[in-house]
mmCIF file of C-alpha atoms in Angstrom:
data_model
loop_
_atom_site.group_PDB
_atom_site.id
_atom_site.type_symbol
_atom_site.label_atom_id
_atom_site.label_comp_id
_atom_site.label_asym_id
_atom_site.label_seq_id
_atom_site.Cartn_x
_atom_site.Cartn_y
_atom_site.Cartn_z
ATOM 1 C CA MET A 839 -27.121 -58.937 -2.269
ATOM 2 C CA SER A 840 -28.772 -56.145 -4.195
ATOM 3 C CA ARG A 841 -27.687 -55.584 -7.780
ATOM 4 C CA ASN A 842 -29.285 -52.134 -7.858
ATOM 5 C CA TYR A 843 -26.315 -49.806 -8.095
ATOM 6 C CA ALA A 844 -28.384 -46.632 -8.421
ATOM 7 C CA GLY A 845 -26.937 -43.951 -6.197
ATOM 8 C CA LEU A 846 -23.530 -45.610 -6.017
ATOM 9 C CA SER A 847 -21.040 -42.808 -6.622
ATOM 10 C CA ARG A 848 -17.348 -42.199 -6.099
ATOM 11 C CA GLU A 849 -18.085 -40.019 -3.070
ATOM 12 C CA ARG A 850 -20.360 -42.607 -1.457
ATOM 13 C CA ILE A 851 -17.688 -45.274 -1.943
ATOM 14 C CA ILE A 852 -14.972 -43.024 -0.509
ATOM 15 C CA LEU A 853 -17.040 -42.081 2.541
ATOM 16 C CA GLU A 854 -17.895 -45.704 3.296
ATOM 17 C CA ALA A 855 -14.230 -46.635 2.879
ATOM 18 C CA LEU A 856 -13.291 -43.912 5.365
ATOM 19 C CA HIS A 857 -15.915 -45.257 7.774
ATOM 20 C CA ILE A 858 -14.355 -48.713 7.564
ATOM 21 C CA ILE A 859 -10.846 -47.290 8.019
ATOM 22 C CA ALA A 860 -11.994 -45.378 11.101
ATOM 23 C CA GLY A 861 -13.383 -48.555 12.662
ATOM 24 C CA ARG A 862 -10.954 -51.224 11.475
ATOM 25 C CA GLY A 863 -7.853 -49.374 10.381
ATOM 26 C CA LEU A 864 -6.379 -49.188 6.916
ATOM 27 C CA GLY A 865 -5.601 -52.901 6.921
ATOM 28 C CA GLY A 866 -9.267 -53.673 7.522
ATOM 29 C CA LEU A 867 -10.366 -52.183 4.204
ATOM 30 C CA SER A 868 -10.980 -54.644 1.392
ATOM 31 C CA MET A 869 -13.085 -54.379 -1.740
ATOM 32 C CA ARG A 870 -15.267 -57.235 -0.513
ATOM 33 C CA ARG A 871 -15.861 -55.626 2.886
ATOM 34 C CA LEU A 872 -16.533 -52.306 1.192
ATOM 35 C CA GLY A 873 -19.032 -53.948 -1.158
ATOM 36 C CA ASP A 874 -20.801 -55.596 1.781
ATOM 37 C CA ALA A 875 -21.062 -52.249 3.587
ATOM 38 C CA LEU A 876 -22.486 -50.604 0.462
ATOM 39 C CA GLU A 877 -24.760 -53.614 -0.212
ATOM 40 C CA VAL A 878 -23.348 -54.095 -3.703
ATOM 41 C CA GLU A 879 -21.070 -56.645 -5.280
ATOM 42 C CA ALA A 880 -17.396 -55.743 -5.161
ATOM 43 C CA MET A 881 -17.322 -55.528 -8.963
ATOM 44 C CA ALA A 882 -19.661 -52.517 -8.768
ATOM 45 C CA ILE A 883 -16.875 -50.622 -7.001
ATOM 46 C CA TYR A 884 -14.489 -51.428 -9.834
ATOM 47 C CA HIS A 885 -16.858 -49.625 -12.187
ATOM 48 C CA HIS A 886 -15.848 -46.394 -10.413
ATOM 49 C CA PHE A 887 -12.290 -47.482 -9.589
ATOM 50 C CA PRO A 888 -11.256 -49.812 -12.419
ATOM 51 C CA LEU A 889 -7.618 -49.871 -11.280
ATOM 52 C CA GLY A 890 -8.643 -51.270 -7.923
ATOM 53 C CA LYS A 891 -7.546 -50.560 -4.393
ATOM 54 C CA GLU A 892 -4.594 -48.309 -5.238
ATOM 55 C CA GLN A 893 -6.849 -46.025 -7.274
ATOM 56 C CA LEU A 894 -9.306 -45.969 -4.375
ATOM 57 C CA PHE A 895 -6.497 -45.068 -1.969
ATOM 58 C CA ASN A 896 -5.463 -42.198 -4.244
ATOM 59 C CA ALA A 897 -9.060 -40.968 -4.316
ATOM 60 C CA ILE A 898 -9.323 -41.182 -0.520
ATOM 61 C CA THR A 899 -6.144 -39.105 -0.204
ATOM 62 C CA ALA A 900 -7.574 -36.474 -2.542
ATOM 63 C CA TYR A 901 -10.870 -36.412 -0.646
ATOM 64 C CA VAL A 902 -9.207 -36.048 2.741
ATOM 65 C CA THR A 903 -6.911 -33.223 1.667
ATOM 66 C CA SER A 904 -9.183 -31.412 -0.809
ATOM 67 C CA PRO A 905 -12.723 -30.582 0.340
ATOM 68 C CA GLY A 906 -15.280 -31.452 -2.301
ATOM 69 C CA SER A 907 -12.861 -33.591 -4.291
ATOM 70 C CA THR A 908 -13.654 -37.173 -5.228
ATOM 71 C CA GLY A 909 -10.175 -37.894 -6.448
ATOM 72 C CA GLU A 910 -10.553 -37.032 -10.110
ATOM 73 C CA ALA A 911 -7.180 -36.195 -11.585
ATOM 74 C CA VAL A 912 -6.580 -32.766 -13.067
ATOM 75 C CA PRO A 913 -6.221 -32.987 -16.853
ATOM 76 C CA GLU A 914 -2.900 -31.434 -17.852
ATOM 77 C CA GLU A 915 -4.557 -28.780 -19.979
ATOM 78 C CA ALA A 916 -7.012 -27.906 -17.184
ATOM 79 C CA ALA A 917 -4.465 -27.249 -14.462
ATOM 80 C CA PRO A 918 -3.769 -23.602 -15.403
ATOM 81 C CA ASP A 919 -7.479 -22.812 -15.341
ATOM 82 C CA ALA A 920 -7.785 -24.333 -11.900
ATOM 83 C CA GLY A 921 -4.955 -22.146 -10.682
ATOM 84 C CA ARG A 922 -6.545 -19.011 -12.091
ATOM 85 C CA GLU A 923 -9.824 -19.860 -10.424
ATOM 86 C CA GLY A 924 -7.966 -20.105 -7.120
ATOM 87 C CA ASP A 925 -6.380 -16.708 -7.695
ATOM 88 C CA ASP A 926 -9.690 -15.117 -8.674
ATOM 89 C CA ALA A 927 -11.398 -16.503 -5.607
ATOM 90 C CA HIS A 928 -8.573 -15.309 -3.390
ATOM 91 C CA GLU A 929 -8.536 -11.802 -4.833
ATOM 92 C CA ALA A 930 -12.013 -11.310 -3.362
ATOM 93 C CA ASP A 931 -10.639 -12.019 0.128
ATOM 94 C CA THR A 932 -9.361 -8.732 1.540
ATOM 95 C CA ARG A 933 -8.202 -10.081 4.910
ATOM 96 C CA PRO A 934 -4.531 -9.748 5.834
ATOM 97 C CA TRP A 935 -2.338 -12.527 4.422
ATOM 98 C CA ASP A 936 -1.720 -14.139 7.818
ATOM 99 C CA GLU A 937 -5.451 -14.347 8.552
ATOM 100 C CA ARG A 938 -6.031 -16.011 5.191
ATOM 101 C CA LEU A 939 -3.326 -18.586 5.805
ATOM 102 C CA THR A 940 -4.527 -19.228 9.361
ATOM 103 C CA SER A 941 -8.039 -19.844 8.054
ATOM 104 C CA TRP A 942 -6.699 -22.201 5.397
ATOM 105 C CA ALA A 943 -4.538 -24.043 7.939
ATOM 106 C CA ASP A 944 -7.480 -24.410 10.352
ATOM 107 C CA ASP A 945 -9.622 -25.935 7.612
ATOM 108 C CA TYR A 946 -6.835 -28.256 6.499
ATOM 109 C CA ARG A 947 -6.139 -29.388 10.070
ATOM 110 C CA SER A 948 -9.838 -29.991 10.743
ATOM 111 C CA ARG A 949 -10.157 -32.197 7.688
ATOM 112 C CA LEU A 950 -7.047 -34.205 8.527
ATOM 113 C CA LEU A 951 -8.317 -34.731 12.075
ATOM 114 C CA GLU A 952 -11.763 -35.766 10.853
ATOM 115 C CA TYR A 953 -10.266 -38.505 8.700
ATOM 116 C CA SER A 954 -7.181 -39.254 10.794
ATOM 117 C CA GLY A 955 -7.456 -42.974 10.118
ATOM 118 C CA ALA A 956 -6.285 -42.327 6.569
ATOM 119 C CA LEU A 957 -3.261 -40.210 7.505
ATOM 120 C CA SER A 958 -0.803 -42.958 6.585
ATOM 121 C CA LEU A 959 -2.003 -42.769 2.982
ATOM 122 C CA LEU A 960 -0.678 -39.219 2.718
ATOM 123 C CA VAL A 961 2.914 -40.360 3.198
ATOM 124 C CA HIS A 962 3.188 -41.804 -0.316
ATOM 125 C CA ARG A 963 0.393 -40.010 -2.170
ATOM 126 C CA ALA A 964 -0.116 -36.407 -3.242
ATOM 127 C CA PRO A 965 -3.473 -35.395 -4.761
ATOM 128 C CA ALA A 966 -3.706 -33.735 -8.160
ATOM 129 C CA THR A 967 -7.218 -32.320 -8.197
ATOM 130 C CA PRO A 968 -8.813 -28.967 -9.072
ATOM 131 C CA ALA A 969 -9.474 -28.346 -5.368
ATOM 132 C CA ASP A 970 -5.846 -28.995 -4.473
ATOM 133 C CA THR A 971 -4.620 -26.773 -7.301
ATOM 134 C CA ALA A 972 -6.903 -23.957 -6.152
ATOM 135 C CA ALA A 973 -5.772 -24.348 -2.535
ATOM 136 C CA ARG A 974 -2.146 -24.202 -3.587
ATOM 137 C CA ALA A 975 -2.849 -21.015 -5.544
ATOM 138 C CA LEU A 976 -4.528 -19.489 -2.492
ATOM 139 C CA VAL A 977 -1.504 -20.266 -0.339
ATOM 140 C CA HIS A 978 0.898 -18.875 -2.944
ATOM 141 C CA ARG A 979 -1.071 -15.638 -3.241
ATOM 142 C CA ALA A 980 -1.092 -15.082 0.507
ATOM 143 C CA LEU A 981 2.624 -15.818 0.725
ATOM 144 C CA THR A 982 3.260 -13.356 -2.102
ATOM 145 C CA ASP A 983 1.365 -10.723 -0.116
ATOM 146 C CA ALA A 984 3.589 -11.597 2.862
ATOM 147 C CA GLY A 985 6.638 -10.658 0.815
ATOM 148 C CA VAL A 986 7.882 -14.145 -0.065
ATOM 149 C CA PRO A 987 9.748 -13.925 -3.407
ATOM 150 C CA ALA A 988 8.479 -15.932 -6.369
ATOM 151 C CA ASP A 989 11.384 -18.365 -6.258
ATOM 152 C CA GLY A 990 10.629 -19.129 -2.598
ATOM 153 C CA LEU A 991 6.881 -19.765 -2.860
ATOM 154 C CA ASP A 992 7.070 -23.524 -3.322
ATOM 155 C CA ARG A 993 9.451 -23.930 -0.390
ATOM 156 C CA ALA A 994 7.291 -21.753 1.850
ATOM 157 C CA ALA A 995 4.106 -23.584 0.838
ATOM 158 C CA ASP A 996 5.791 -26.937 1.469
ATOM 159 C CA ALA A 997 6.737 -25.728 4.947
ATOM 160 C CA LEU A 998 3.107 -24.849 5.676
ATOM 161 C CA TYR A 999 1.742 -28.155 4.403
ATOM 162 C CA SER A 1000 4.419 -30.064 6.297
ATOM 163 C CA TYR A 1001 3.710 -28.210 9.529
ATOM 164 C CA CYS A 1002 -0.046 -28.874 9.325
ATOM 165 C CA LEU A 1003 0.386 -32.557 8.554
ATOM 166 C CA GLY A 1004 3.085 -33.055 11.157
ATOM 167 C CA ALA A 1005 1.103 -31.241 13.840
ATOM 168 C CA VAL A 1006 -1.943 -33.418 13.197
ATOM 169 C CA VAL A 1007 0.117 -36.627 13.261
ATOM 170 C CA HIS A 1008 1.631 -35.523 16.599
ATOM 171 C CA GLU A 1009 -1.814 -34.693 18.011
ATOM 172 C CA VAL A 1010 -3.380 -37.974 16.912
ATOM 173 C CA ARG A 1011 -0.386 -39.993 18.133
ATOM 174 C CA HIS A 1012 -0.785 -38.635 21.678
ATOM 175 C CA ARG A 1013 -4.572 -38.644 21.929
ATOM 176 C CA GLY A 1014 -4.547 -41.552 24.368
ATOM 177 C CA ASP A 1015 -1.960 -40.083 26.724
ATOM 178 C CA GLU A 1016 -3.063 -39.220 30.240
ATOM 179 C CA ASP A 1017 -1.792 -35.675 29.851
ATOM 180 C CA ALA A 1018 -3.101 -35.211 26.296
ATOM 181 C CA PRO A 1019 -4.466 -31.683 25.796
ATOM 182 C CA ASP A 1020 -8.158 -31.134 25.296
ATOM 183 C CA ALA A 1021 -9.459 -29.902 21.953
ATOM 184 C CA GLY A 1022 -9.113 -26.225 22.874
ATOM 185 C CA GLU A 1023 -5.541 -26.564 24.118
ATOM 186 C CA ALA A 1024 -4.597 -28.663 21.069
ATOM 187 C CA ALA A 1025 -5.886 -25.893 18.801
ATOM 188 C CA ASP A 1026 -3.977 -23.280 20.799
ATOM 189 C CA ARG A 1027 -0.755 -25.266 20.449
ATOM 190 C CA PHE A 1028 -1.333 -25.606 16.724
ATOM 191 C CA HIS A 1029 -1.825 -21.853 16.379
ATOM 192 C CA HIS A 1030 1.264 -21.133 18.495
ATOM 193 C CA GLY A 1031 3.459 -23.104 16.108
ATOM 194 C CA LEU A 1032 1.679 -21.728 13.064
ATOM 195 C CA ARG A 1033 2.246 -18.114 14.147
ATOM 196 C CA ALA A 1034 5.940 -18.822 14.668
ATOM 197 C CA LEU A 1035 6.182 -20.381 11.204
ATOM 198 C CA LEU A 1036 4.358 -17.489 9.546
ATOM 199 C CA ARG A 1037 6.641 -14.964 11.237
ATOM 200 C CA GLY A 1038 9.648 -16.835 9.938
ATOM 201 C CA LEU A 1039 8.296 -17.066 6.400
ATOM 202 C CA SER A 1040 7.571 -13.346 6.251
ATOM 203 C CA ALA A 1041 10.895 -12.266 7.748
#
């Protein structure tokens, strides 16, 4: 097996792990199998994830839920900056608040569906990355524009995240049913529930 680890990065490891999970399920992922797929010794993976499989699982969760993230934790002193960046980016978006949240929810749903094999990891893990912090700030800003009071922002955001995750789990669970909706109908059903939730949050 090659000992040339050039080009081996956290993102490459995460993507190959997701490929294995998609084909073999979460239980089929091992450091040895991952090393074989990457054509490196398993110890090379520990260079990027020294705490082992649990650290890799945390990084996979961050990658699945936060586009562009490779699972690096947010330093405590950096978190406020990440939030401000999310606010600054959102201030440039002049669309109505419900359009912004619908766009965010569509992107979040698409990513969860793309990596649906890793959904079970999200039950016990919550990412703490700059991308996640920025996304949370975006959601809070839109909810503020919808009239949600400051002391209700976290509850409203949790409702949105929970709806998206639950809707995807429901969709994936019934993919094999004879009467399962096609992709277009599944998206329409997602939007139907999302609109109802947004109306309730802004009431």
